[in-house]
mmCIF file of C-alpha atoms and ligand atoms in Angstrom:
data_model
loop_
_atom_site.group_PDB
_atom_site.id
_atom_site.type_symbol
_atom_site.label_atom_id
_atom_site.label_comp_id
_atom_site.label_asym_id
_atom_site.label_seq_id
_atom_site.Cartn_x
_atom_site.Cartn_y
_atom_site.Cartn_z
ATOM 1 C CA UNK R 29 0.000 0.000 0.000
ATOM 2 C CA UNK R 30 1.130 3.783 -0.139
ATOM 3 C CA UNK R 31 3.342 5.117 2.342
ATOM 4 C CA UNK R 32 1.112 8.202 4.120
ATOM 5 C CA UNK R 33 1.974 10.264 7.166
ATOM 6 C CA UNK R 34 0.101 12.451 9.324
ATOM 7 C CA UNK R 35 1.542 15.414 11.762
ATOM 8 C CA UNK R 36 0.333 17.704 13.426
ATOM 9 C CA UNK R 37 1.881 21.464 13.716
ATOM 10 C CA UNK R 38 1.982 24.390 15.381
ATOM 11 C CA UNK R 39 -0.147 25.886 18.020
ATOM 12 C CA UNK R 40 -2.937 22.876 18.968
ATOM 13 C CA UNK R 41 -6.363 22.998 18.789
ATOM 14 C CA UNK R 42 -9.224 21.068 19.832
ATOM 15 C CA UNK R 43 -10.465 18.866 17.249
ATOM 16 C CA UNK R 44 -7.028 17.974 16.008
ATOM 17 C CA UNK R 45 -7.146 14.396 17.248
ATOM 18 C CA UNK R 46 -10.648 13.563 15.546
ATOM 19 C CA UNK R 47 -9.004 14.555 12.775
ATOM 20 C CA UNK R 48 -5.612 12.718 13.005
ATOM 21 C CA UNK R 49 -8.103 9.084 14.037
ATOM 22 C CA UNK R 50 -9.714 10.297 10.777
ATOM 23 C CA UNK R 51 -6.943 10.445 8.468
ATOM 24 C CA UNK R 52 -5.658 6.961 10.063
ATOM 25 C CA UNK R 53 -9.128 5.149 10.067
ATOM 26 C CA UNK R 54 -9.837 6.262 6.382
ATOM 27 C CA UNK R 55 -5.843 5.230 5.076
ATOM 28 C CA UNK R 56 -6.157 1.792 6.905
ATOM 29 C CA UNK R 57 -9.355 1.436 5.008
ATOM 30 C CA UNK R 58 -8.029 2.434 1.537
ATOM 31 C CA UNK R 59 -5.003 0.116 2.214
ATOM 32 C CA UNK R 60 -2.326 2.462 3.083
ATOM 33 C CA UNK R 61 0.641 2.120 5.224
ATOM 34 C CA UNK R 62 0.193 4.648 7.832
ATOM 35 C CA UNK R 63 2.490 6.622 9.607
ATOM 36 C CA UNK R 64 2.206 8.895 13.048
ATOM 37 C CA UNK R 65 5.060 11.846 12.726
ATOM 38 C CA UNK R 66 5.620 12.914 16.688
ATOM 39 C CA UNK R 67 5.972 16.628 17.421
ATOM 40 C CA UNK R 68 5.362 18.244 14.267
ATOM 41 C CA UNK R 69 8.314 19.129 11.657
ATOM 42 C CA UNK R 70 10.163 18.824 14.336
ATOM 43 C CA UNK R 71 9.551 14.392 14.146
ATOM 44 C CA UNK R 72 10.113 14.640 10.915
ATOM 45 C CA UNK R 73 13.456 16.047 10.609
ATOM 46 C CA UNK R 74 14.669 14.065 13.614
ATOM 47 C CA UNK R 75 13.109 10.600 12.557
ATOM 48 C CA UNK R 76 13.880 7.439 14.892
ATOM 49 C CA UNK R 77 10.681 6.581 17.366
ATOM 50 C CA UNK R 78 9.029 10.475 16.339
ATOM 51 C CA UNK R 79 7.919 8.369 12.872
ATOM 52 C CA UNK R 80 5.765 5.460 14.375
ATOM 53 C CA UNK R 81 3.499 3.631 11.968
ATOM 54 C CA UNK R 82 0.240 3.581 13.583
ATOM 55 C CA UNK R 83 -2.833 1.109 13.113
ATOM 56 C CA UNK R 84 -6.616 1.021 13.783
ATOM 57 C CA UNK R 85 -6.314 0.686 17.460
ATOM 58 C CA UNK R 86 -3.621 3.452 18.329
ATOM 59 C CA UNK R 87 -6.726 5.869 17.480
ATOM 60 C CA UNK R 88 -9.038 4.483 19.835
ATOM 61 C CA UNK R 89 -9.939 7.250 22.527
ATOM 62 C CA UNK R 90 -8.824 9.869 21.725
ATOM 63 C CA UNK R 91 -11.439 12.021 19.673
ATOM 64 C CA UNK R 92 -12.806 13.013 22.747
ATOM 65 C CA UNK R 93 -9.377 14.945 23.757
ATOM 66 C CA UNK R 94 -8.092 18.183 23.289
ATOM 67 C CA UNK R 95 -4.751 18.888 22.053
ATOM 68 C CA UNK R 96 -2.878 16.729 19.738
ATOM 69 C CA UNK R 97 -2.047 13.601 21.217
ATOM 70 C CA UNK R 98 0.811 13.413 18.862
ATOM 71 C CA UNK R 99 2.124 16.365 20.202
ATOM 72 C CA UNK R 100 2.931 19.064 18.047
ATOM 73 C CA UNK R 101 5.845 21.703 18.134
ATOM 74 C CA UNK R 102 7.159 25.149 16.321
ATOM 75 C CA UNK R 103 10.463 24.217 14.580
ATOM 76 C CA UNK R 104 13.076 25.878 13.441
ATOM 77 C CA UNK R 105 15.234 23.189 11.762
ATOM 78 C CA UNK R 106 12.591 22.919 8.625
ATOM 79 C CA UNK R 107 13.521 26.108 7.967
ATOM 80 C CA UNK R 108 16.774 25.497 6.684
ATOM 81 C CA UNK R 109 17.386 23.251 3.947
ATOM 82 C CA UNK R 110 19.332 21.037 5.704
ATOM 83 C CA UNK R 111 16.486 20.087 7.864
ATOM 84 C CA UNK R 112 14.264 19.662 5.440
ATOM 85 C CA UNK R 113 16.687 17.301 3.482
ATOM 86 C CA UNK R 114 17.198 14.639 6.860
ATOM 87 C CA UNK R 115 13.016 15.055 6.551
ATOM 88 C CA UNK R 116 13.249 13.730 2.755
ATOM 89 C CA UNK R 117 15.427 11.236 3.799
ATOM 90 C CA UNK R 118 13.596 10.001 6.768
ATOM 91 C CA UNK R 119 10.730 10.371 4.683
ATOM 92 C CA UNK R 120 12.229 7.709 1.668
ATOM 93 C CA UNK R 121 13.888 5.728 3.747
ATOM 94 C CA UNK R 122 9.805 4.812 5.505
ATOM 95 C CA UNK R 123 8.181 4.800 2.199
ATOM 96 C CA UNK R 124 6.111 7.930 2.829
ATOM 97 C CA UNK R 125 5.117 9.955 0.016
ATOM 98 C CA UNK R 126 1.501 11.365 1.137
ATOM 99 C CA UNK R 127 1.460 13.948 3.674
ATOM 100 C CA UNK R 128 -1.460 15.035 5.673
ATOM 101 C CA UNK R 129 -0.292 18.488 7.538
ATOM 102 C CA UNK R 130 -2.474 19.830 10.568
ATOM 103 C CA UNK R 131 -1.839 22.917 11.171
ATOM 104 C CA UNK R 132 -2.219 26.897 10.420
ATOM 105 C CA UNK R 133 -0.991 29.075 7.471
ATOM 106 C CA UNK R 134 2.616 28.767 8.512
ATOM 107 C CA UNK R 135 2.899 25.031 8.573
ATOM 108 C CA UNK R 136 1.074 24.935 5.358
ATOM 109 C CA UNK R 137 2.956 27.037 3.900
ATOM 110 C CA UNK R 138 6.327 24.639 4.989
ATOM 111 C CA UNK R 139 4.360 22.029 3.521
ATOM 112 C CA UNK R 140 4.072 23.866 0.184
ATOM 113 C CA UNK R 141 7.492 24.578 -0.277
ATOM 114 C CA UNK R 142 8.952 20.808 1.276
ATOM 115 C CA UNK R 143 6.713 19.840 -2.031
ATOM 116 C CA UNK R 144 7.938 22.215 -4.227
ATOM 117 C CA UNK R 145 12.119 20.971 -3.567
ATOM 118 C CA UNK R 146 11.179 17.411 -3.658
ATOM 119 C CA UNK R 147 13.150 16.629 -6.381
ATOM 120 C CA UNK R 148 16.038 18.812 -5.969
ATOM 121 C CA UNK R 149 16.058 17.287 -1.933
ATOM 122 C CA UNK R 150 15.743 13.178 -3.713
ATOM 123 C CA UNK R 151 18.999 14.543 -6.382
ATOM 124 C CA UNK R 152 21.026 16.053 -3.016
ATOM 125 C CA UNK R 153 20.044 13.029 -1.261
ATOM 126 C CA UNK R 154 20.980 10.357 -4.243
ATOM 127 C CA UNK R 155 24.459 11.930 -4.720
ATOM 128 C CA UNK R 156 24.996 12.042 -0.993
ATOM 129 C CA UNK R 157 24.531 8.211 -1.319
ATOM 130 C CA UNK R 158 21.559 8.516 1.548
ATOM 131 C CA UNK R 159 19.053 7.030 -1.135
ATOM 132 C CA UNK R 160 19.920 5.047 -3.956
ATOM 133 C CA UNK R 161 18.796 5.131 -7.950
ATOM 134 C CA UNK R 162 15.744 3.027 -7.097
ATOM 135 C CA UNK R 163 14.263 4.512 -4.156
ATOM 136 C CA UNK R 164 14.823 7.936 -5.777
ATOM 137 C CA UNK R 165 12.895 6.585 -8.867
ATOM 138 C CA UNK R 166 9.994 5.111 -6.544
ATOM 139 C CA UNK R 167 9.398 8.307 -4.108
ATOM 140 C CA UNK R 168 9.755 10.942 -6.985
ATOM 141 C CA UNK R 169 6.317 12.105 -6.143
ATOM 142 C CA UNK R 170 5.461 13.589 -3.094
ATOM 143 C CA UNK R 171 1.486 14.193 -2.232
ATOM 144 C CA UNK R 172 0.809 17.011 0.456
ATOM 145 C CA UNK R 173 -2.849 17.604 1.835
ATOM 146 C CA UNK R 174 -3.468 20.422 4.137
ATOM 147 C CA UNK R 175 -6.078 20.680 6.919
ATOM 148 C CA UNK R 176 -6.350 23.934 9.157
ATOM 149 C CA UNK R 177 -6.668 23.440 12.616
ATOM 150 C CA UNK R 178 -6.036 26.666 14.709
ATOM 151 C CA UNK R 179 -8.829 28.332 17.445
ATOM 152 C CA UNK R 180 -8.286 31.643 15.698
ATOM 153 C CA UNK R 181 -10.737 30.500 12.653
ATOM 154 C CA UNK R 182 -7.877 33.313 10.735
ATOM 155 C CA UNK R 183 -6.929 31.036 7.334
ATOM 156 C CA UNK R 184 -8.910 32.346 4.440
ATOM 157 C CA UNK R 185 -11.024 29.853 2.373
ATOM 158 C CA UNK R 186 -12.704 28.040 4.921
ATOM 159 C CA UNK R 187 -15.790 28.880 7.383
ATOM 160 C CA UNK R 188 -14.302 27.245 10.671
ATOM 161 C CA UNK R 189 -10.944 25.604 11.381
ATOM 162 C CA UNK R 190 -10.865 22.719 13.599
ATOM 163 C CA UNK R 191 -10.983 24.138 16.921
ATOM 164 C CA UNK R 192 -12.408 27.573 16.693
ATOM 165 C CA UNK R 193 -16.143 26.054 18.195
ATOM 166 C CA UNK R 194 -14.589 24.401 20.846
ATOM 167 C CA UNK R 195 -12.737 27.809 22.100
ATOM 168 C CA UNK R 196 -16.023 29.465 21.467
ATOM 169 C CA UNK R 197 -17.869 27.507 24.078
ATOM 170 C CA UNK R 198 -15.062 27.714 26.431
ATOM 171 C CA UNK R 199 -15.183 31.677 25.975
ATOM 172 C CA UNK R 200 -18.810 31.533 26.541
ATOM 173 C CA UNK R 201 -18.511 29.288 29.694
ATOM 174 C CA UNK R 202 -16.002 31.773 31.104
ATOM 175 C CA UNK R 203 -18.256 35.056 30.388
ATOM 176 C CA UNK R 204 -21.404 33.532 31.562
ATOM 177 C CA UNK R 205 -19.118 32.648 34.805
ATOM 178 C CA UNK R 206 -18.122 35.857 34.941
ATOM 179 C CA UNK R 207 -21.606 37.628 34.602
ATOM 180 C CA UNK R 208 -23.018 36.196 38.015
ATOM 181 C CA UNK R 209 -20.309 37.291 39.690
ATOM 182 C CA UNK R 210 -20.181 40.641 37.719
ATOM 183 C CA UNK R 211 -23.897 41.311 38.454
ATOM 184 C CA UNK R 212 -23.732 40.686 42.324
ATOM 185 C CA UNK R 213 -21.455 43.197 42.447
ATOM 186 C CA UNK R 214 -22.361 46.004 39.871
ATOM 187 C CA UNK R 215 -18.812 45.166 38.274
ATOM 188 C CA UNK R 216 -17.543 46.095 34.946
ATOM 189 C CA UNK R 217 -15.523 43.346 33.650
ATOM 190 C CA UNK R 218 -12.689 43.213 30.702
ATOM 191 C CA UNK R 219 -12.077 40.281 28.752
ATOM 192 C CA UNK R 220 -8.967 39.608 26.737
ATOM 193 C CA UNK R 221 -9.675 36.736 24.214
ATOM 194 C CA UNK R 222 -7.458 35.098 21.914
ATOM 195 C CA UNK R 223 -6.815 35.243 18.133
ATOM 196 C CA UNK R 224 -3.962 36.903 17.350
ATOM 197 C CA UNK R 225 -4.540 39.300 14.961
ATOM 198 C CA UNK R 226 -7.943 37.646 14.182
ATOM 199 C CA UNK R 227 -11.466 38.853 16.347
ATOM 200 C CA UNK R 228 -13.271 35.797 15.334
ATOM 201 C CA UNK R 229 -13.389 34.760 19.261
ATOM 202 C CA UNK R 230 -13.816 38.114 19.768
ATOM 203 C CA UNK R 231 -16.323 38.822 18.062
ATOM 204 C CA UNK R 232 -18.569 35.915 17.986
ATOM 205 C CA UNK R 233 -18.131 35.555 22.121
ATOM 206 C CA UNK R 234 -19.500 39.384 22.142
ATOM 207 C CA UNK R 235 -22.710 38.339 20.635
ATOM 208 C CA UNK R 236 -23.787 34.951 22.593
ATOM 209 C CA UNK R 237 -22.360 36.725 25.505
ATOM 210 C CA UNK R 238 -24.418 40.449 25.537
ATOM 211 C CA UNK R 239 -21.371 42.143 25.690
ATOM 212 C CA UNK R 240 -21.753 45.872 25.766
ATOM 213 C CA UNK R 241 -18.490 46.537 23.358
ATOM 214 C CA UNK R 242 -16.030 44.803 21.632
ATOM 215 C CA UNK R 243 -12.896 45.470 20.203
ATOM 216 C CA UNK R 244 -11.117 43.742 17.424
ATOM 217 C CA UNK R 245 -8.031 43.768 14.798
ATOM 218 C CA UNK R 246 -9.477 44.343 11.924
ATOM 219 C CA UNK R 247 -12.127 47.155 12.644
ATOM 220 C CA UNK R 248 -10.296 49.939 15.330
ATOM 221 C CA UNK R 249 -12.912 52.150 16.924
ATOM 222 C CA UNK R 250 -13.266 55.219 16.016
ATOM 223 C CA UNK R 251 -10.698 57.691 17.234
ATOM 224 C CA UNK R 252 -13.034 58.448 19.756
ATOM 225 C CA UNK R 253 -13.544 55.496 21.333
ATOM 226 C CA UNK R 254 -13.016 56.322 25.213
ATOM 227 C CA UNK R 255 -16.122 58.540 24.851
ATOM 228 C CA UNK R 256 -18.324 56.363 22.635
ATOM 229 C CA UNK R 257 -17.567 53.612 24.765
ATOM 230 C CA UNK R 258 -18.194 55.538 28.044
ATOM 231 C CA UNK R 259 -21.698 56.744 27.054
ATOM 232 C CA UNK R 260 -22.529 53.202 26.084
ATOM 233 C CA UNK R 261 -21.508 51.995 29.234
ATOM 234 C CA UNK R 262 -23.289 54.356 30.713
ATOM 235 C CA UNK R 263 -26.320 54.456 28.916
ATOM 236 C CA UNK R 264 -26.858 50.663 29.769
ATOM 237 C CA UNK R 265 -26.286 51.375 33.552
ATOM 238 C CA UNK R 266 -29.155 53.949 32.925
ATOM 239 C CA UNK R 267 -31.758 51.549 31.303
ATOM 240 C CA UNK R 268 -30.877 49.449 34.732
ATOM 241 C CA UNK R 269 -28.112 47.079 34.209
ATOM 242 C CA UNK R 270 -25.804 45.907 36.853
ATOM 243 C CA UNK R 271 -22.814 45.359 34.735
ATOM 244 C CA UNK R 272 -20.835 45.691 31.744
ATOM 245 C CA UNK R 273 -18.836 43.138 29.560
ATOM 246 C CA UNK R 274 -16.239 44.840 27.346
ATOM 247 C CA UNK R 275 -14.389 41.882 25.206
ATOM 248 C CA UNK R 276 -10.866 42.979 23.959
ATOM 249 C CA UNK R 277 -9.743 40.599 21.398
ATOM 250 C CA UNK R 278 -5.906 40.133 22.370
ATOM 251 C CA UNK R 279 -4.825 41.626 18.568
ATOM 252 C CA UNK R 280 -7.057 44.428 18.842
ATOM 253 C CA UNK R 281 -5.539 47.864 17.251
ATOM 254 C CA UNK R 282 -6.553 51.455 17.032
ATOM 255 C CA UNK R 283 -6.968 52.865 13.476
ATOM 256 C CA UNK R 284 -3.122 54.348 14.009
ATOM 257 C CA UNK R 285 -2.363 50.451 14.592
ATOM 258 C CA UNK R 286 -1.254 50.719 17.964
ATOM 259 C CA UNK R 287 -2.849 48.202 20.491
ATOM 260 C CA UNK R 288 -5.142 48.228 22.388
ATOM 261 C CA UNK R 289 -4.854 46.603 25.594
ATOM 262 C CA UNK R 290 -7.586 45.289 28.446
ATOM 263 C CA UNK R 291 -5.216 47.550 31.067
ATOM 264 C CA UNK R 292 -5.561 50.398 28.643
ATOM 265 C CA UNK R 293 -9.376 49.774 28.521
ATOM 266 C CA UNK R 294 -9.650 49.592 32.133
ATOM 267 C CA UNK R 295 -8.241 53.415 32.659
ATOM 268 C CA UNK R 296 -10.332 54.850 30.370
ATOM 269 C CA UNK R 297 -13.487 53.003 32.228
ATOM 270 C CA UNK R 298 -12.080 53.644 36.297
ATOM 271 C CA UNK R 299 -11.130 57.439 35.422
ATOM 272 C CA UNK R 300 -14.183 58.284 33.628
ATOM 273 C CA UNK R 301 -17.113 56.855 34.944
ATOM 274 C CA UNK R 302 -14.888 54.969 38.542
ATOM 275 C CA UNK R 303 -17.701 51.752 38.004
ATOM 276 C CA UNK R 304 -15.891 49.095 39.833
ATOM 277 C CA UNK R 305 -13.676 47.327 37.067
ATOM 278 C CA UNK R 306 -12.046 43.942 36.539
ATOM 279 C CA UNK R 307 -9.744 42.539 33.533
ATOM 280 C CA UNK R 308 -10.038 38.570 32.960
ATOM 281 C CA UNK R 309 -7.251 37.297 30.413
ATOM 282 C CA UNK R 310 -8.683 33.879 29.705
ATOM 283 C CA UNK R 311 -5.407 32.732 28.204
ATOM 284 C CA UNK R 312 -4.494 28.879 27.331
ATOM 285 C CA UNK R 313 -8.122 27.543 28.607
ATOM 286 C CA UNK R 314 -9.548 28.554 25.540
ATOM 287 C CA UNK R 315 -7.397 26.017 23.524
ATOM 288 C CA UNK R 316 -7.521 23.340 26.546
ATOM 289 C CA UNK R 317 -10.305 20.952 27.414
ATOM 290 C CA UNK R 318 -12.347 18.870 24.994
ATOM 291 C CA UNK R 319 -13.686 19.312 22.164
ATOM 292 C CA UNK R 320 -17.133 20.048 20.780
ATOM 293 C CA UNK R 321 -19.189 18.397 19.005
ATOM 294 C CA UNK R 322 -19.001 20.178 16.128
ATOM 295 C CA UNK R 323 -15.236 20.145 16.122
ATOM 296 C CA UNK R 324 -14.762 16.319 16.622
ATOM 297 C CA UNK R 325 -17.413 15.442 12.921
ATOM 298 C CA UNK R 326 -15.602 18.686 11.227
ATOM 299 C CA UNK R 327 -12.167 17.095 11.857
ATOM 300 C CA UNK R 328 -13.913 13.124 10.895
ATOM 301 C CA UNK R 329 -14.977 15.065 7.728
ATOM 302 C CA UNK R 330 -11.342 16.985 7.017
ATOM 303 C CA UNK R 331 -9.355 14.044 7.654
ATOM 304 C CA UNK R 332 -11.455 11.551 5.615
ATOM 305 C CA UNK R 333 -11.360 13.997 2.706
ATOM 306 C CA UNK R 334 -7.941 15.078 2.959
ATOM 307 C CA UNK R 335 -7.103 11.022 2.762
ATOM 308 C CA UNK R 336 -9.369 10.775 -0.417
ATOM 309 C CA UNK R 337 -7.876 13.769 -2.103
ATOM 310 C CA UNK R 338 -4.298 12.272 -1.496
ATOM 311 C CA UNK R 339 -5.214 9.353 -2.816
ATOM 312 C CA UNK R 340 -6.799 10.819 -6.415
ATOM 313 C CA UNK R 341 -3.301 13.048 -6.210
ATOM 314 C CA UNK R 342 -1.766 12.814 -10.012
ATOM 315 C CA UNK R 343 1.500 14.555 -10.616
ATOM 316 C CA UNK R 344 -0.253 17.580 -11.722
ATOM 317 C CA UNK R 345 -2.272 18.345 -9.041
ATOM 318 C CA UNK R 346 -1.369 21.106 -6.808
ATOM 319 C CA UNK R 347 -0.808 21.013 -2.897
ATOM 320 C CA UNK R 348 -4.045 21.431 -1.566
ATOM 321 C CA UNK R 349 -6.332 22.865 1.797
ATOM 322 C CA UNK R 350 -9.831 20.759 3.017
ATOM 323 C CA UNK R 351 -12.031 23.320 3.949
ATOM 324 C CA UNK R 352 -15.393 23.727 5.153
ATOM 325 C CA UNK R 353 -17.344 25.737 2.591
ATOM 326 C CA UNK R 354 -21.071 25.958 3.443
ATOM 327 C CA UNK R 355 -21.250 22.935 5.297
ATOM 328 C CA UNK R 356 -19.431 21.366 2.298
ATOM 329 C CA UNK R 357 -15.990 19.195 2.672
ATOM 330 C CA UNK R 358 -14.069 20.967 -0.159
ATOM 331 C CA UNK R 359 -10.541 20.994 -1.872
ATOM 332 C CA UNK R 360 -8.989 24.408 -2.353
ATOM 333 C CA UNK R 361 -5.742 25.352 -3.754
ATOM 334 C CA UNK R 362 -2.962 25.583 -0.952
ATOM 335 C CA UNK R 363 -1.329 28.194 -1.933
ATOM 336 C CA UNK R 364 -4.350 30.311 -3.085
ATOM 337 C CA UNK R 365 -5.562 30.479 0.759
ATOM 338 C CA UNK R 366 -2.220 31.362 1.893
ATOM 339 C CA UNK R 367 -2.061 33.700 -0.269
ATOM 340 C CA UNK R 368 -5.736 35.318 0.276
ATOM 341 C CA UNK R 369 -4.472 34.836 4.402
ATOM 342 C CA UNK R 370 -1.356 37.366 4.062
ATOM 343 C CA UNK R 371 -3.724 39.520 2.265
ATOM 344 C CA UNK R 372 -5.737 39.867 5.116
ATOM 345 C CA UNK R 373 -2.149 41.012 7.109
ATOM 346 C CA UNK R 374 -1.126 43.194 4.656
ATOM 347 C CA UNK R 375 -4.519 45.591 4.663
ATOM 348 C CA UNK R 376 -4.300 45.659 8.108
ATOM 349 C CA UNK R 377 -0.810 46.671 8.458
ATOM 350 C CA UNK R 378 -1.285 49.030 5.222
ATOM 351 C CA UNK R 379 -4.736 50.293 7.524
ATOM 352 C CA UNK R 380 -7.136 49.606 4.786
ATOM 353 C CA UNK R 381 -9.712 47.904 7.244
ATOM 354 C CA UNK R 382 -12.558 47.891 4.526
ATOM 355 C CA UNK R 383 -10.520 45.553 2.432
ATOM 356 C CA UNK R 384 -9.225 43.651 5.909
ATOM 357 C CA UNK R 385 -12.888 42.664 6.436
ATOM 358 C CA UNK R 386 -13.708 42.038 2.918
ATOM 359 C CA UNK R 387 -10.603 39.463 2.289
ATOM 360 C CA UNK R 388 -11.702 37.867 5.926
ATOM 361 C CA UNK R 389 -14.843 36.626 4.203
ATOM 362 C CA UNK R 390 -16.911 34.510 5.659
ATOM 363 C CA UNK R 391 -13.918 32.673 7.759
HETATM 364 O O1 LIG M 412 -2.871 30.544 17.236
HETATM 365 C C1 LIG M 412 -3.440 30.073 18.404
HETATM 366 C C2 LIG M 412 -3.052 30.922 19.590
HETATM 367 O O2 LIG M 412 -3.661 30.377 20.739
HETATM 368 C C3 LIG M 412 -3.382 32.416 19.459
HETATM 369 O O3 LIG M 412 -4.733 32.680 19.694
HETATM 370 C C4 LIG M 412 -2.423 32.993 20.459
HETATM 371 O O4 LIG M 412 -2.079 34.308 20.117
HETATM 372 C C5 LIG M 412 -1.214 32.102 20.366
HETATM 373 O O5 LIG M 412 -1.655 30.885 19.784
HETATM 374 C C6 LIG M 412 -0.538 31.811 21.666
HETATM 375 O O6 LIG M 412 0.641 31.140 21.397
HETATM 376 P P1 LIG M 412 1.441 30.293 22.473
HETATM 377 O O7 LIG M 412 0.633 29.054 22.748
HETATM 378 O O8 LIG M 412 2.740 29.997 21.826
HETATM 379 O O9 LIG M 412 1.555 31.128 23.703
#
């Protein structure tokens, strides 16, 4: 059968292990040879015990935990050439030559280019002696599938990525938490979310929560904002609310680009308008804990179809992304979503916002 790995990389998310069982499940099924790569890129370029081929059983239990139980790392080494060449060779030397890569735009983007010097990588390797005529001959082709899993829901081209749901309930559990507490004691309470330089959690959370503002990357308030968010504050304490919710997503900018911060949020509120006021950073529990529902079938239905689309791969195709496109499992061009994704960077550090929130799309 076909040599196929799966790794995980990058920050984890839940969801990422009901996709991994997926990918496994579905390969052992189509009759591949299946391989686990420990600890991301990282596995890869160090081979040994971090390539493990894996069977039907060493998915059992596990789509119900968070994380990656194959653990998952940032590396450095895959960044040079060298490291990528010991990751051909432990590649060849296993039989691998489909790739099923878990992770956000930057791992993707490794994958895309590990692709891309496959051949010049087998030539290094075959004059080094590390492979020999045959083996270069067999593994010319190298098959990479992409799946995005990431809680910041920030890759262009799909709705969700595996995780984002999960961290949304776990936002929502903390807020809702927060508001008892919040209303016995007339409190005004700040929430730093996750994201990076994505409001997704940010803004979604606002919604199911009632929050009274929100602030996120890639729409800065108006230049104004201590005001407009003071008389909105105060206008609800008016109509008879006890307390305020003011979710800062943790990439949030002002329209000269400059963050802004819970702390900074916090003065405004104390010296203004003195309402009791608390920040909450709700940090790593937002990737942590299990995962939801929705999360465990969207990464069954990514990791099936990545497996399917690796094994249709002809030389010609290109590297591609599963995404979720209206409920749909589809196959997108790798590179186009990478693409679309520094797009989204680039208006926002240029400060067109319109065209920030426009690229975003539905993701
Ligand atoms: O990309 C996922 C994420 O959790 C972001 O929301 C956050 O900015 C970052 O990773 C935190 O990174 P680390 O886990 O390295 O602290």
């Amino acid at each position: 059968g076909k040599g196929l790995a799966v790794f995980t990389s990058g920050g984890d998310s839940q969801g990422m292990n009901a996709a991994v069982r997926a990918v496994v499940r579905m390969a052992i099924y189509l009759g591949c040879k299946v391989f686990f790569i420990k600890e991301g890129y990282q596995g890869m370029v160090d081979g040994g015990d971090n390539i493990e081929e894996a069977n039907w059983s060493s998915v059992s239990s596990i789509i119900h935990k968070g994380g990656t139980v194959i653990g998952s790392a940032r590396c450095m080494d895959f960044k040079e050439r060298v490291g990528r060449l010991k990751a051909a060779c432990n590649l060849v030397k296993r039989g691998i030559t489909n790739l099923v890569v878990i992770g956000g735009d930057g791992s993707l983007t490794g994958a895309n280019l590990f692709r891309q010097e496959w051949s010049s990588l087998l030539d290094e390797l075959l004059q080094t002696s590390q492979i020999n005529k045959a083996e270069r001959e067999k593994y010319k082709q190298l098959n990479i599938v992409g799946m995005v899993g990431s809680i910041d829901n920030d890759f262009c081209g799909t709705d969700m990525t595996i995780g984002t749901d999960s961290a949304l309930h776990r936002i929502m559990d903390a807020i809702d938490a927060i508001v008892s507490t919040a209303y016995s004691h007339q409190r005004t309470f700040i929430m730093e979310v996750m994201g990076r330089h994505c409001g997704y959690l940010a803004l979604v959370t606002a919604l199911t929560s009632e929050a009274d503002y929100v602030f996120i990357p890639e729409m800065p308030p108006p230049r104004d904002w201590p005001t407009k968010l003071c008389t909105k504050l105060e206008q609800e304490r008016t109509a008879g609310q006890r307390l305020n919710i003011i979710i800062v997503s943790e990439g949030a900018i002002d329209r000269d680009g400059q963050p802004i911060t819970a702390e900074m949020v916090k003065q405004v509120v104390v010296d203004n308008l003195k309402q009791d006021t608390r920040i909450t950073v709700l940090g790593h529990v937002q990737r942590g804990g299990a995962p939801s529902a929705f999360d465990r079938v969207l990464g069954c239905r990514m990791g099936a179809e990545a497996v399917m689309a690796l094994m249709e791969a002809t030389p010609e195709t290109e590297a591609c992304v599963v995404s979720l496109d209206g409920n749909q499992a589809v196959r997108l061009p790798l590179m186009e979503c990478v693409e679309k994704t520094k797009a989204v960077a680039k208006a926002m550090a240029d400060k067109e916002w319109e065209l920030a929130v426009q690229l975003r799309g539905r993701s």
